[in-house]
Amino acid sequence: MYSLADVHTIFTRDGLLAKTLPYYEHRQGQVDMSKAVAAAFRHQQHLIVEAGTGVGKTLAYLIPAMISGMKTVISTGTKNLQEQLFFKDIPYLQKHVSDKFQAVYMKGRNNYLCLKRLNLFRQQALFHDTDDVKIFEQIQGWAKKTKTGDRMEMTAMPENYGPWRDVCCTRETCTGGACEYYKDCFLFKMKRDADEADLVIVNHHLFFADLAIKGSGLGEVIPEYEAVIFDEAHLLESIATSYFSVSVNSYQAEELRDNITQELANSKIVSETIAKTLHTLGQTAQKFFRSFEKKEGGKYRLNDDQIDKKIYTITPDFANQLLMLASQLRGLKDPSEEIKFLANRVDEIKSNLELIVNRSEPGFVYWCEMQGPGTFLHASPIDIADDMRRNIFKQIPRIVLTSATLSSGHSFDFVKQRIGLDHPVELIVDSPFHYEEQAVLYLPQYMPEPNSRDFTAFVAAEVEKVLEKSKGRAFVLFTSYKNMDDVHNRLKHKIPYTVLKQGQKGRNALLEEFKKDVHSVLFATSSFWQGVDVQGEALSCVIIDKLPFASPNEPIVEARIEHLRNQDADPFMTYQVPSAVITLKQGLGRLIRSKRDTGILCLLDSRILTKQYGRIFLESLPRFPIVRDVNQIALKSPASDASASSKRKPPERRASNA
C-alpha cells in the first residue's frame, strides 16, 4: 500500500499508472502537483495550483486524497467534471489502487425529488399543456420505484420542465429530520451514504449552500470532513458571493401560503385568522414587488434615487404582516415541527426584507433583479475575503485550490486577495502541449475599438473571413447577447455551414449537435466560455469579440469598483484587468484540449495591442505565434504529430505586420 510520502512513485515512467492506464504519458508537472497535494495533506497546508490543460490534475489530486485515508470533499464548478471524477477516474482507481475506497456523488438539492412537495403539488397541480400532464404522470410512477430520486433518471423530462421546480428539494422548504417523509427522503439517503464514504464529490453551489446552514439542523447534507479540494477554483468568488448574500423575491408569499396551508391541513387545523393573514400578505407582497421598476438589463442598484418612495410606506405593512403570521403560527396549540420551521422561515424573510429595504448592513451592495415575471431583491457582500477566511480557511486545515486559470501575469495575488487566502503554498504547472506549434493567435490589423458604432460590422466581416479559413468548426464567443444577436443576424445566411446560436436549444443539446456536425458554427455568450470540452477537429477555431471585462454597470461589479477606489486602489488594474485575464484564458482554453488538437484563436479587440494593459493579457496566455493578416493563417491537420514538432525551434512570439 502506498503512503503520502511516496505517492509520486505512482506517476513515474514505470509506476502504477504507466502499467495500467492506456496511452499514459509521464508528465513531470503531474508528478510535481501530486507531491504538493500529498504534502498539503501531510502537513495541514493550504495549497493553490494552476495546472495547465493536459497536466492531468484530477489524478494528481485524487490519488493523494485516496491514499491519505482522510475524509475528503472534492468540490467542482461543473457537472461535467463531477461526472468525469465519479464515472471514469474513481472506478479506475478503485480497480487499481484500492477496491475498499468508497466515493459518493452529491448534486445540488434541486436535482432530487422531494416526496413532500410532490404530494402537495399532486393535490393542486395546474398545467399549461397536455405534455406537462403526461410527464408529471411519469414522474409519479418513477417516484414509486426510484432509489435515488435523481432527475437524471427521468430521461423523458426536458431540462426546462417547469413543474420540476414545484416538486424538487429546496433549502427554503426542507425541514430536515422534522419532515414526515424524512425516512424515505432521497436527499438524506444520499447523506447517509456520504457519511460512510471516504470521498464526497459535490459542486461549489452545494458546498456553499450547505455551509450556509451548517449546524442549523435545517437539512445540511455534506458530512464532516478533514480536507477539501476545490477544482475549477476560479469560480469560487462569484459562487461564494451568492451564498453569502441574502434575498427576498416575489414568489415567497405564494410559497408560504401553499406550504402553510398544506401543513395546517396535515395537522387537521382550521384557522380563519391565519387564512386571512395569508390572503392579506399575498396582496401586500404583490403591491410591494410591483413598485420596483423594470429596467433595461434587468438589474440595478437600490439607491435612494432608484427606490420609489411608496416602497417605504408599504414595507412596514409587509413586515408587520410577516411578524403577525409568525406569531399566529407559534400560537397554535401543539404546533408541529414543520409549522415551527415555517414560522422561523417567515422570520427569516422579514429580517431579509428589512435589511435590504433599509440597506442597514455596511459592506453590502443592495440591488434589484428582474427574471421574467419575478422580482428579486438582494444584499450581496462587496468583499467576501473575510467571510472566506472565517468560514473556510480558518476552519479547514487542508485545502487545495486548483484550476487551469488562477493566475494573472503569472501571479496568484489577485485570486488570493479576492477570496482571503493568506500565505498558501503556491505552484504553477505549465501545460505539456506545444501551443506554439498547435495554434496561432490572429489579431486583425484594422479593427475599431469596441465602443465604436461600426464595431459589430467589422466583427462580422472578420468572423466570415476566419470561418472560411477554418471551414466552420468554430465557437464564436461574445461578451454580450446584443453583440451576439447583431453579428448572428448579419451572418446567418452568409455562412455555408450549420449555424447554431445559444438560446435556440438547451446548452447540452446545442453541444451535442455541434459535435455531430463537424463543420457547424456555434454563436454563444458567457456560459460557453468554460466547462466545455470538445476535442478533435469539430472545434478548430475559437473567435472572441472583446476582452471579457465584466460590465461596470453590474451592481456587484460597480460596488466593488467604488470600494477599491475608496481604498485609494486602482480598480481597473487591481480588479477589472486580472478578472478579465482569467476569463479570457478560460475562453481561449476551449480550443486546445489534447496534444493532437490544432486550430485558430482569434481575438477581435484591438486594445490587446494598443493599450498598455494589453501586455498583461498577452503575457498571461500561452506562447501562441501571433499573425495580423488572415491570409497568414494555415490550419494544420489535427492528425499531425504535435509531439514530434517539439524538436523544432519554436517560432518567435511577435506581432507580424506582413
XYZ file of C-alpha atoms in Angstrom:
658
model
C 0.000 0.000 0.000
C 1.265 3.455 -0.871
C 1.777 6.282 1.620
C 1.607 10.039 1.080
C 5.395 10.181 1.292
C 5.836 8.019 -1.817
C 2.665 8.879 -3.754
C 4.734 10.423 -6.556
C 6.124 6.982 -7.462
C 2.699 6.082 -8.877
C 3.317 8.677 -11.625
C 6.836 7.593 -12.667
C 7.634 6.147 -16.094
C 7.439 2.606 -14.695
C 4.873 3.313 -11.970
C 1.315 2.097 -11.485
C -0.260 4.491 -13.999
C 2.225 3.551 -16.720
C 1.363 -0.124 -16.194
C -2.425 0.172 -16.013
C -3.585 3.314 -17.835
C -3.837 3.077 -21.649
C -1.916 5.800 -23.506
C -0.361 7.048 -20.257
C 2.330 9.695 -20.725
C 4.724 10.655 -17.968
C 4.294 14.365 -17.190
C 6.645 15.988 -14.720
C 4.040 18.633 -13.951
C 1.619 15.945 -12.816
C 4.300 14.456 -10.558
C 5.065 17.885 -9.062
C 1.401 18.562 -8.403
C 0.806 15.160 -6.781
C 3.762 15.742 -4.442
C 2.456 19.200 -3.500
C -1.049 17.835 -2.781
C 0.395 14.985 -0.700
C 2.476 17.487 1.291
C -0.603 19.663 1.895
C -2.439 16.651 3.320
C 0.527 15.562 5.449
C 1.411 18.981 6.839
C -2.047 20.606 7.069
C -1.362 23.205 4.401
C -3.413 25.378 2.090
C -2.198 24.884 -1.488
C -3.063 26.799 -4.669
C -2.138 25.174 -8.006
C -2.616 26.409 -11.546
C -2.385 23.294 -13.697
C -2.464 23.934 -17.430
C -4.707 21.893 -19.696
C -3.293 18.403 -20.235
C -1.360 18.192 -16.946
C -3.725 15.542 -15.592
C -4.662 17.445 -12.454
C -7.602 15.245 -11.454
C -5.404 12.180 -10.891
C -2.722 14.421 -9.368
C -5.097 15.323 -6.519
C -7.348 12.231 -6.461
C -4.569 9.741 -5.763
C -3.099 11.604 -2.740
C -6.629 12.134 -1.383
C -7.379 8.444 -1.805
C -4.147 7.282 -0.173
C -4.393 9.749 2.726
C -7.244 7.880 4.424
C -8.773 11.260 5.297
C -12.421 12.118 4.702
C -12.187 14.456 1.725
C -14.673 16.640 -0.131
C -13.951 17.462 -3.765
C -15.924 20.473 -4.955
C -16.109 21.249 -8.684
C -17.519 24.091 -10.736
C -19.253 21.994 -13.386
C -21.382 18.882 -13.663
C -19.108 17.555 -16.442
C -16.130 17.388 -14.102
C -18.186 15.755 -11.345
C -19.234 13.039 -13.769
C -15.680 12.536 -15.052
C -14.433 12.062 -11.487
C -17.207 9.712 -10.395
C -17.813 7.635 -13.517
C -14.299 7.495 -15.012
C -11.409 8.387 -12.693
C -12.625 6.872 -9.420
C -13.658 3.455 -10.870
C -10.176 3.212 -12.416
C -8.534 3.963 -9.050
C -10.850 1.567 -7.208
C -9.744 -1.158 -9.597
C -6.016 -0.475 -9.489
C -5.274 1.274 -6.165
C -7.880 0.270 -3.574
C -11.175 -1.558 -4.032
C -12.188 -0.601 -0.464
C -12.285 3.086 -1.303
C -15.848 4.485 -1.255
C -16.999 7.604 -3.107
C -20.350 9.407 -3.287
C -21.529 11.877 -5.925
C -23.800 14.579 -4.451
C -25.631 17.057 -6.638
C -27.407 20.262 -5.703
C -30.714 19.869 -3.884
C -32.880 20.802 -6.831
C -31.690 17.701 -8.695
C -33.617 15.485 -6.253
C -37.317 14.784 -5.945
C -38.966 15.920 -2.688
C -41.702 13.458 -1.717
C -43.418 16.034 0.472
C -43.575 18.676 -2.274
C -44.656 16.028 -4.792
C -47.608 15.149 -2.574
C -48.502 18.832 -2.161
C -48.242 19.555 -5.886
C -50.296 16.483 -6.768
C -53.240 17.952 -4.857
C -53.229 21.345 -6.554
C -51.320 20.910 -9.805
C -52.001 23.322 -12.650
C -50.529 22.517 -16.063
C -50.071 24.593 -19.190
C -50.463 21.758 -21.695
C -51.086 18.027 -22.055
C -47.359 17.276 -22.480
C -46.728 18.619 -18.965
C -49.505 16.362 -17.646
C -48.029 13.275 -19.330
C -44.546 13.962 -17.956
C -45.918 14.555 -14.462
C -47.718 11.204 -14.615
C -44.358 9.611 -15.478
C -42.741 11.396 -12.514
C -45.376 9.961 -10.176
C -44.730 6.432 -11.456
C -40.961 6.932 -11.279
C -41.225 8.247 -7.698
C -42.564 4.871 -6.549
C -39.598 2.869 -7.841
C -36.536 5.152 -7.957
C -33.835 4.542 -5.363
C -32.114 7.919 -5.806
C -34.781 10.469 -6.793
C -32.180 11.976 -9.156
C -33.869 13.805 -12.024
C -31.152 12.499 -14.378
C -33.005 9.154 -14.363
C -36.044 10.865 -15.915
C -34.632 10.987 -19.445
C -38.043 11.876 -20.918
C -38.240 15.062 -18.843
C -36.967 18.203 -20.660
C -34.274 20.301 -18.970
C -36.685 23.223 -18.674
C -39.724 21.258 -17.427
C -41.494 23.885 -15.307
C -43.322 21.706 -12.723
C -39.990 20.200 -11.581
C -39.412 23.452 -9.653
C -42.536 22.628 -7.632
C -41.520 19.072 -6.685
C -37.739 19.227 -6.202
C -35.860 19.660 -2.927
C -35.148 23.242 -1.854
C -33.444 24.752 1.177
C -36.421 27.012 1.814
C -38.893 24.140 2.212
C -36.669 21.479 3.800
C -37.435 20.752 7.466
C -34.767 18.063 7.796
C -35.412 15.454 10.461
C -38.769 17.048 11.345
C -40.265 16.110 7.969
C -42.827 13.292 7.856
C -41.032 11.877 4.789
C -37.568 12.021 6.371
C -37.006 8.232 6.473
C -37.690 7.914 2.741
C -36.120 11.237 1.721
C -33.785 10.825 -1.265
C -31.600 13.721 -0.130
C -30.989 12.194 3.280
C -30.458 8.708 1.883
C -27.645 10.324 -0.082
C -26.363 11.974 3.113
C -26.293 8.617 4.902
C -24.254 7.191 2.012
C -21.924 10.190 2.229
C -21.430 9.596 5.957
C -19.911 6.202 5.100
C -17.830 7.346 2.122
C -14.127 8.242 2.004
C -14.596 10.809 -0.741
C -17.594 13.086 -1.333
C -17.928 14.804 -4.722
C -20.052 17.965 -4.751
C -20.250 21.169 -6.762
C -19.437 24.650 -5.478
C -23.121 25.605 -5.278
C -23.928 22.684 -2.988
C -20.775 23.244 -0.914
C -21.634 26.861 -0.124
C -25.373 26.247 0.224
C -24.574 23.574 2.799
C -22.043 25.807 4.535
C -24.745 28.483 4.926
C -26.945 26.162 7.022
C -24.223 24.114 8.751
C -25.141 23.385 12.347
C -28.689 24.722 11.999
C -30.335 21.320 11.740
C -32.165 22.579 8.653
C -31.137 19.905 6.225
C -27.369 20.116 5.788
C -26.227 17.123 3.729
C -22.407 17.216 3.479
C -20.868 15.219 6.357
C -17.917 16.339 8.481
C -14.616 16.188 6.574
C -10.864 16.610 7.093
C -9.833 18.086 3.738
C -11.336 19.961 0.789
C -10.167 20.136 -2.812
C -11.711 22.944 -4.877
C -11.312 22.189 -8.585
C -12.288 24.928 -11.060
C -11.460 27.257 -8.170
C -11.521 30.345 -10.407
C -15.322 30.252 -9.906
C -15.211 30.463 -6.115
C -15.610 34.218 -5.668
C -18.741 34.559 -7.792
C -20.436 31.464 -6.354
C -19.485 32.222 -2.738
C -20.812 35.772 -3.163
C -24.280 34.455 -3.976
C -24.321 32.265 -0.855
C -23.055 34.990 1.483
C -25.893 37.173 0.140
C -29.470 37.442 1.392
C -32.511 37.906 -0.811
C -36.281 38.134 -0.958
C -38.425 37.582 -4.031
C -41.943 37.937 -5.343
C -42.638 34.199 -5.237
C -42.093 33.733 -1.499
C -45.524 34.861 -0.258
C -47.198 32.384 -2.595
C -44.848 29.588 -1.495
C -45.513 30.409 2.170
C -49.256 30.317 1.568
C -49.050 26.904 -0.133
C -46.714 25.376 2.462
C -48.584 26.729 5.492
C -51.976 25.724 4.078
C -50.694 22.203 3.477
C -49.161 21.883 6.956
C -52.363 23.102 8.604
C -54.327 20.538 6.602
C -51.866 17.792 7.575
C -52.282 18.768 11.231
C -56.095 18.969 10.805
C -56.036 22.607 11.934
C -58.567 25.123 10.637
C -57.585 28.747 11.276
C -59.563 31.521 9.624
C -57.215 34.034 11.256
C -54.143 32.572 9.559
C -56.019 32.180 6.259
C -56.966 35.864 6.375
C -53.391 36.913 7.200
C -52.054 34.824 4.301
C -54.549 36.443 1.913
C -53.639 39.968 3.059
C -49.929 39.122 2.952
C -50.243 37.940 -0.651
C -51.899 41.209 -1.691
C -49.300 43.321 0.124
C -46.435 41.322 -1.401
C -47.828 41.866 -4.908
C -48.167 45.599 -4.272
C -44.650 45.789 -2.807
C -42.828 43.980 -5.620
C -44.782 45.752 -8.371
C -43.379 49.028 -7.023
C -39.927 48.124 -8.333
C -39.286 49.492 -11.774
C -38.428 47.195 -14.669
C -35.262 48.448 -16.352
C -33.245 47.502 -19.402
C -30.679 44.887 -18.460
C -32.847 43.586 -15.644
C -30.505 44.632 -12.787
C -29.990 47.885 -10.903
C -28.753 49.118 -7.529
C -31.200 50.125 -4.823
C -30.023 53.662 -4.145
C -32.273 56.458 -2.838
C -32.982 57.701 -6.346
C -33.850 54.174 -7.512
C -36.407 53.336 -4.804
C -39.944 54.625 -5.219
C -40.998 56.449 -2.050
C -44.151 54.320 -1.769
C -41.936 51.269 -1.150
C -41.005 52.788 2.215
C -44.696 53.116 3.101
C -45.541 49.546 2.053
C -42.569 47.902 3.807
C -43.840 48.371 7.410
C -47.184 46.774 6.450
C -45.374 43.894 4.747
C -43.061 43.376 7.744
C -45.896 43.618 10.286
C -47.959 41.047 8.410
C -44.979 38.666 8.384
C -44.497 39.276 12.115
C -48.196 38.618 12.748
C -48.109 35.415 10.674
C -45.107 34.025 12.582
C -46.811 34.840 15.891
C -50.062 33.173 14.797
C -48.222 30.018 13.742
C -46.370 29.795 17.051
C -49.610 30.466 18.918
C -51.289 27.343 17.575
C -51.957 24.609 20.101
C -49.191 21.974 19.888
C -47.728 23.206 16.561
C -45.901 20.524 14.586
C -42.155 20.756 13.930
C -42.986 21.639 10.327
C -45.134 24.587 11.448
C -42.379 25.775 13.829
C -39.961 25.573 10.905
C -42.298 27.644 8.728
C -42.608 30.268 11.486
C -38.794 30.529 11.508
C -38.847 30.829 7.718
C -41.325 33.741 7.991
C -38.960 35.433 10.492
C -36.062 34.992 8.057
C -37.996 36.589 5.181
C -38.991 39.537 7.411
C -35.398 40.038 8.565
C -34.056 39.898 4.990
C -36.766 42.260 3.741
C -35.967 44.927 6.339
C -32.202 44.585 5.865
C -32.498 45.075 2.086
C -35.016 47.944 2.036
C -33.298 49.815 4.894
C -29.844 48.976 3.486
C -28.751 48.645 7.073
C -25.654 46.449 6.723
C -22.439 48.252 5.689
C -20.183 46.381 3.311
C -23.097 45.149 1.194
C -24.469 46.245 -2.167
C -28.261 46.311 -2.453
C -29.792 45.582 -5.828
C -32.865 44.522 -7.769
C -33.048 41.842 -10.448
C -35.928 41.066 -12.810
C -36.233 37.474 -14.044
C -39.266 37.019 -16.277
C -42.328 37.917 -14.182
C -40.332 37.632 -10.941
C -38.660 40.384 -8.912
C -35.664 39.529 -6.717
C -34.054 41.854 -4.165
C -30.518 41.112 -2.990
C -27.974 42.239 -0.429
C -24.560 40.966 -1.559
C -21.177 41.347 0.158
C -18.840 43.693 -1.667
C -15.766 41.839 -0.377
C -16.014 38.149 0.584
C -12.416 37.781 1.776
C -13.247 37.981 5.499
C -16.218 35.612 5.119
C -13.998 33.087 3.341
C -11.252 33.391 5.966
C -13.679 32.977 8.848
C -15.862 30.203 7.421
C -13.397 28.189 5.340
C -9.690 28.907 5.583
C -9.600 29.160 9.397
C -11.867 26.138 9.812
C -10.411 23.576 7.390
C -6.761 22.574 7.911
C -6.167 21.001 4.486
C -7.356 22.836 1.384
C -6.274 22.522 -2.242
C -7.448 25.068 -4.819
C -6.772 24.252 -8.450
C -7.779 25.299 -11.959
C -6.206 25.832 -15.356
C -6.811 29.579 -14.865
C -5.966 31.057 -11.468
C -3.059 33.384 -12.197
C -2.853 36.776 -13.849
C 0.571 37.839 -15.050
C 1.997 34.609 -13.552
C 0.891 35.679 -10.061
C -1.824 34.402 -7.706
C -2.057 37.748 -5.876
C -5.398 38.695 -7.427
C -7.201 35.449 -6.527
C -5.641 35.289 -3.047
C -6.757 38.821 -2.239
C -10.274 38.337 -3.621
C -11.032 35.179 -1.594
C -8.980 35.841 1.552
C -6.391 33.107 1.018
C -3.390 34.044 3.160
C 0.101 32.508 2.856
C -0.696 29.356 0.857
C 1.842 27.087 -0.787
C 1.886 28.090 -4.476
C 2.546 26.068 -7.629
C 2.140 26.843 -11.338
C 2.375 23.799 -13.610
C 2.578 24.600 -17.318
C 0.612 22.646 -19.895
C 2.588 19.925 -21.691
C 1.017 20.987 -25.002
C 3.131 22.645 -27.696
C 0.921 25.690 -28.168
C 3.460 27.387 -30.420
C 3.013 24.520 -32.911
C -0.643 23.668 -32.380
C -2.337 27.054 -32.799
C -1.997 30.630 -33.993
C -3.451 33.744 -32.402
C -4.971 36.023 -35.034
C -5.193 39.707 -34.074
C -6.595 41.649 -37.076
C -4.814 44.827 -38.088
C -7.755 47.104 -38.769
C -10.350 46.792 -36.012
C -12.161 49.771 -34.473
C -12.378 49.944 -30.686
C -15.322 48.056 -29.149
C -17.177 51.288 -28.312
C -17.283 52.258 -32.000
C -20.683 52.117 -33.709
C -19.029 50.141 -36.547
C -17.549 47.501 -34.259
C -20.064 44.682 -34.847
C -19.955 45.240 -38.623
C -16.164 44.779 -38.544
C -16.575 41.756 -36.247
C -18.996 40.148 -38.705
C -16.599 40.728 -41.609
C -13.646 39.202 -39.737
C -15.702 36.248 -38.477
C -16.768 35.458 -42.046
C -13.139 35.522 -43.259
C -11.849 33.370 -40.396
C -14.648 30.800 -40.773
C -13.687 30.446 -44.425
C -10.161 29.519 -43.290
C -11.346 27.123 -40.573
C -14.150 25.599 -42.691
C -16.594 26.342 -39.904
C -15.778 24.143 -36.885
C -15.854 27.163 -34.586
C -17.092 28.736 -31.393
C -17.817 32.438 -31.842
C -17.922 33.778 -28.274
C -19.354 37.134 -27.254
C -19.324 39.222 -24.104
C -22.954 40.328 -24.615
C -26.186 38.957 -26.064
C -26.647 42.199 -28.002
C -23.413 41.770 -29.979
C -24.087 38.048 -30.461
C -27.545 38.726 -31.921
C -26.252 41.539 -34.148
C -23.380 39.520 -35.652
C -25.532 36.389 -35.951
C -28.190 38.328 -37.892
C -25.530 39.703 -40.247
C -24.002 36.281 -40.970
C -26.647 33.571 -40.564
C -27.433 33.496 -44.298
C -23.814 34.009 -45.427
C -22.062 31.175 -43.600
C -22.199 27.962 -45.701
C -22.326 25.729 -42.624
C -24.862 24.880 -39.932
C -25.146 27.923 -37.666
C -26.206 27.320 -34.053
C -26.975 30.035 -31.531
C -27.246 29.968 -27.758
C -30.897 30.080 -26.759
C -32.187 28.026 -29.692
C -31.960 24.878 -27.550
C -30.623 23.804 -24.176
C -26.852 24.004 -23.646
C -26.265 20.232 -23.780
C -28.434 19.792 -26.874
C -26.500 22.544 -28.682
C -23.171 20.958 -27.778
C -24.282 17.524 -28.987
C -25.439 18.967 -32.308
C -22.187 20.928 -32.626
C -20.103 17.780 -32.068
C -22.111 15.714 -34.570
C -21.958 18.277 -37.378
C -18.200 18.681 -37.755
C -18.363 21.929 -39.750
C -21.014 23.664 -37.640
C -20.531 27.089 -36.031
C -21.848 27.995 -32.582
C -22.558 31.597 -31.532
C -22.609 31.843 -27.729
C -22.018 34.016 -24.667
C -20.595 33.539 -21.178
C -21.929 30.050 -20.348
C -19.821 28.539 -23.169
C -16.587 30.267 -22.090
C -15.818 27.494 -19.603
C -16.686 23.917 -18.666
C -16.914 22.871 -22.334
C -14.630 20.139 -23.694
C -14.758 19.440 -27.447
C -11.693 17.510 -28.597
C -10.727 16.924 -32.216
C -11.499 18.748 -35.440
C -15.137 19.594 -34.554
C -13.680 22.590 -32.700
C -10.805 24.014 -34.717
C -11.395 27.705 -34.158
C -12.362 29.967 -31.247
C -13.254 33.575 -32.044
C -13.766 36.103 -29.229
C -15.250 39.512 -29.957
C -13.938 41.543 -26.998
C -11.705 41.368 -23.970
C -14.141 39.983 -21.378
C -14.318 42.852 -18.913
C -17.258 42.499 -16.549
C -19.820 45.240 -17.134
C -19.083 48.146 -14.746
C -22.860 48.681 -14.565
C -23.450 45.273 -12.956
C -24.433 46.149 -9.357
C -21.825 43.956 -7.630
C -19.025 44.934 -10.032
C -19.906 48.632 -9.729
C -19.871 48.421 -5.916
C -16.510 46.617 -5.907
C -15.011 49.264 -8.170
C -16.251 52.005 -5.811
C -14.935 50.099 -2.777
C -11.430 49.803 -4.253
C -11.439 53.441 -5.315
C -12.348 54.452 -1.750
C -9.292 52.489 -0.568
C -7.099 54.528 -2.957
C -6.546 51.445 -5.115
C -6.769 51.411 -8.914
C -9.874 49.245 -9.525
C -9.128 48.849 -13.215
C -5.638 47.392 -12.785
C -6.224 45.546 -9.500
C -9.684 44.103 -10.200
C -11.093 44.542 -13.704
C -7.982 43.581 -15.691
C -6.969 40.485 -13.640
C -10.567 39.244 -13.663
C -10.797 39.671 -17.439
C -7.427 37.923 -17.926
C -8.701 34.806 -16.149
C -11.934 34.834 -18.172
C -10.036 35.256 -21.456
C -7.774 32.319 -20.586
C -10.907 30.242 -19.999
C -12.412 31.233 -23.345
C -9.275 30.621 -25.400
C -8.721 27.394 -23.465
C -11.711 25.820 -25.243
C -9.565 25.198 -28.350
C -6.555 23.040 -27.466
C -7.802 20.142 -25.304
C -5.279 17.451 -26.325
C -1.831 17.078 -27.904
C -3.449 16.340 -31.265
C -5.729 19.386 -31.372
C -4.786 22.254 -33.680
C -6.540 25.437 -34.594
C -7.063 29.161 -34.832
C -7.593 31.550 -31.942
C -8.965 34.920 -32.927
C -9.418 37.997 -30.718
C -11.159 40.939 -32.384
C -10.336 43.542 -29.733
C -7.558 45.905 -30.820
C -6.973 47.048 -27.229
C -4.814 43.976 -26.553
C -2.146 45.657 -28.742
C -2.969 49.361 -28.476
C -3.469 49.732 -24.722
C -0.729 49.426 -22.132
C -2.716 46.863 -20.141
C -2.923 44.638 -23.239
C 0.571 43.386 -22.416
C -0.778 41.791 -19.214
C -3.267 39.781 -21.271
C -0.665 38.646 -23.794
C 1.879 37.681 -21.141
C -0.747 35.614 -19.309
C -1.528 33.493 -22.387
C 0.453 30.515 -23.696
C 3.094 31.367 -26.288
C 0.913 31.326 -29.391
C 2.534 32.746 -32.538
C 0.673 35.935 -33.468
C -0.471 36.778 -37.001
C -2.075 40.061 -38.155
C -3.227 39.097 -41.665
C -5.958 36.490 -42.153
C -4.098 35.169 -45.210
C -1.220 34.110 -42.934
C -3.474 31.566 -41.237
C -2.803 27.990 -42.272
C -4.850 25.442 -40.350
C -2.753 22.394 -39.581
C -4.149 18.901 -39.797
C -5.330 17.574 -36.425
C -3.629 14.297 -37.307
C -0.167 15.888 -37.291
C 2.180 14.689 -34.589
C 2.406 17.659 -32.254
C 4.854 15.914 -30.004
C 7.365 15.494 -32.812
C 7.179 19.188 -33.538
C 8.732 19.943 -30.174
C 12.102 19.050 -31.700
C 11.898 22.085 -33.956
C 12.752 25.555 -32.753
C 9.502 27.299 -31.703
C 8.566 30.393 -33.732
C 9.250 33.805 -32.318
C 6.290 35.272 -30.436
C 5.720 38.616 -32.088
C 3.058 40.562 -33.910
C 3.622 40.215 -37.642
C 2.727 43.191 -39.834
C 3.412 41.394 -43.087
